[in-house]
Each structure stands twice: as structure tokens, then as C-alpha cells.
PDB file of C-alpha atoms in Angstrom:
ATOM      1  CA  MET A 241      31.359   5.837 -49.425  1.00 60.00           C
ATOM      2  CA  SER A 242      28.676   6.269 -46.888  1.00 71.00           C
ATOM      3  CA  ALA A 243      28.513   4.365 -43.635  1.00 71.00           C
ATOM      4  CA  ARG A 244      25.571   2.093 -43.049  1.00 75.00           C
ATOM      5  CA  THR A 245      23.277   2.966 -40.148  1.00 74.00           C
ATOM      6  CA  ARG A 246      21.522   0.334 -38.136  1.00 73.00           C
ATOM      7  CA  THR A 247      17.771   0.524 -37.962  1.00 72.00           C
ATOM      8  CA  ARG A 248      15.909  -0.572 -34.879  1.00 68.00           C
ATOM      9  CA  PRO A 249      13.694  -3.630 -35.187  1.00 64.00           C
ATOM     10  CA  ALA A 250       9.952  -2.987 -35.334  1.00 64.00           C
ATOM     11  CA  HIS A 251       9.341  -5.033 -32.160  1.00 65.00           C
ATOM     12  CA  PRO A 252      11.648  -4.545 -29.164  1.00 61.00           C
ATOM     13  CA  VAL A 253      13.356  -7.643 -27.842  1.00 63.00           C
ATOM     14  CA  ASP A 254      11.578  -9.192 -24.869  1.00 63.00           C
ATOM     15  CA  SER A 255      13.840  -8.875 -21.848  1.00 65.00           C
ATOM     16  CA  GLY A 256      11.941 -11.528 -19.898  1.00 66.00           C
ATOM     17  CA  MET A 257      11.199  -9.234 -16.940  1.00 70.00           C
ATOM     18  CA  ASP A 258       7.735  -9.319 -15.440  1.00 68.00           C
ATOM     19  CA  VAL A 259       6.473  -5.885 -14.397  1.00 76.00           C
ATOM     20  CA  ARG A 260       3.261  -6.935 -12.660  1.00 84.00           C
ATOM     21  CA  LEU A 261       3.052  -6.099  -8.961  1.00 85.00           C
ATOM     22  CA  PRO A 262       1.796  -8.470  -6.280  1.00 88.00           C
ATOM     23  CA  TRP A 263      -1.492  -7.520  -4.618  1.00 87.00           C
ATOM     24  CA  TRP A 264       0.146  -6.397  -1.385  1.00 88.00           C
ATOM     25  CA  ALA A 265       2.411  -3.931  -3.171  1.00 89.00           C
ATOM     26  CA  VAL A 266      -0.676  -1.851  -3.917  1.00 89.00           C
ATOM     27  CA  VAL A 267      -2.802  -2.617  -0.853  1.00 92.00           C
ATOM     28  CA  LEU A 268      -0.240  -1.946   1.888  1.00 93.00           C
ATOM     29  CA  PRO A 269       0.656   1.614   0.841  1.00 92.00           C
ATOM     30  CA  THR A 270      -3.053   2.347   0.383  1.00 93.00           C
ATOM     31  CA  VAL A 271      -3.870   1.092   3.882  1.00 92.00           C
ATOM     32  CA  ALA A 272      -0.943   3.018   5.369  1.00 92.00           C
ATOM     33  CA  PHE A 273      -2.058   6.202   3.616  1.00 92.00           C
ATOM     34  CA  ALA A 274      -5.636   5.729   4.824  1.00 89.00           C
ATOM     35  CA  ALA A 275      -4.448   5.154   8.403  1.00 86.00           C
ATOM     36  CA  LEU A 276      -2.305   8.290   8.363  1.00 86.00           C
ATOM     37  CA  LEU A 277      -5.144  10.289   6.845  1.00 84.00           C
ATOM     38  CA  LEU A 278      -7.444   8.972   9.564  1.00 81.00           C
ATOM     39  CA  LEU A 279      -4.972  10.069  12.221  1.00 79.00           C
ATOM     40  CA  LEU A 280      -4.745  13.549  10.711  1.00 77.00           C
ATOM     41  CA  THR A 281      -8.481  14.048  10.339  1.00 76.00           C
ATOM     42  CA  GLY A 282      -9.412  12.492  13.692  1.00 69.00           C
ATOM     43  CA  PRO A 283     -10.800  14.495  16.583  1.00 62.00           C
ATOM     44  CA  THR A 284      -8.361  16.932  18.151  1.00 60.00           C
ATOM     45  CA  ASP A 285      -9.894  16.844  21.625  1.00 57.00           C
ATOM     46  CA  ALA A 286      -8.817  14.243  24.141  1.00 54.00           C
ATOM     47  CA  HIS A 287     -11.753  11.950  24.829  1.00 52.00           C
ATOM     48  CA  ALA A 288     -10.095   9.829  27.515  1.00 53.00           C
ATOM     49  CA  GLU A 289     -12.148  11.320  30.342  1.00 54.00           C
ATOM     50  CA  SER A 290     -15.480  11.275  28.537  1.00 57.00           C
ATOM     51  CA  GLY A 291     -15.247   7.581  27.651  1.00 62.00           C
ATOM     52  CA  VAL A 292     -15.792   8.249  23.945  1.00 62.00           C
ATOM     53  CA  SER A 293     -13.299   6.394  21.803  1.00 69.00           C
ATOM     54  CA  GLY A 294     -12.167   7.739  18.474  1.00 74.00           C
ATOM     55  CA  PRO A 295     -11.989   5.781  15.222  1.00 75.00           C
ATOM     56  CA  VAL A 296      -8.279   5.020  15.630  1.00 74.00           C
ATOM     57  CA  SER A 297      -8.726   3.508  19.082  1.00 78.00           C
ATOM     58  CA  GLN A 298     -11.698   1.520  17.796  1.00 81.00           C
ATOM     59  CA  VAL A 299      -9.580   0.073  14.981  1.00 80.00           C
ATOM     60  CA  VAL A 300      -6.741  -0.737  17.378  1.00 79.00           C
ATOM     61  CA  GLU A 301      -9.190  -2.405  19.751  1.00 83.00           C
ATOM     62  CA  LEU A 302     -10.716  -4.421  16.893  1.00 82.00           C
ATOM     63  CA  VAL A 303      -7.273  -5.595  15.737  1.00 80.00           C
ATOM     64  CA  HIS A 304      -6.367  -6.478  19.315  1.00 81.00           C
ATOM     65  CA  ARG A 305      -9.556  -8.502  19.743  1.00 84.00           C
ATOM     66  CA  THR A 306      -9.078 -10.210  16.390  1.00 81.00           C
ATOM     67  CA  PHE A 307      -5.436 -11.186  16.771  1.00 80.00           C
ATOM     68  CA  GLY A 308      -5.296 -11.282  20.569  1.00 77.00           C
ATOM     69  CA  ASP A 309      -7.120 -14.631  20.652  1.00 67.00           C
ATOM     70  CA  ALA A 310      -4.766 -16.120  18.048  1.00 63.00           C
ATOM     71  CA  ALA A 311      -1.596 -15.223  19.974  1.00 58.00           C
ATOM     72  CA  PRO A 312      -0.093 -18.062  22.039  1.00 57.00           C
TER      73      PRO A 312
END
């Protein structure tokens, strides 16, 4: 007598889980990586005395101007 072996069905059973990511799950890490890369590749000299602002300070200033008016 030989024991019967179970065979797997041709199509796996749907578990009902959705594996799609929301848009921000991809965008936020990408923006954070770009910001860190910008900080690493930015100018190494201090430009505070010369009046020249770097790209990071320009972005911070832009965000401040954009959301500064909306703050109560």
C-alpha cells in the first residue's frame, strides 16, 4: 500500500491581501534620498559671509515662504 500524496492546485488560493503601495510610500523615501544626496554633494565652503546661498538654504527658504503664510 502506498500513501497518497497531495498535489498543489494549479492556481494558488487568493489570500485577499492587496500588495499595492500608496503613492507616498514611494515618493517620500525618494525625496528623502534626494535631500540627503543634495546635502552630501553641496558646497563644502561656508558661504555665510559672501551672501551666496546654497541649494539647501534656497529650498528651506522656499518652503518657509510657501508654508509660512499658511501658518496661523
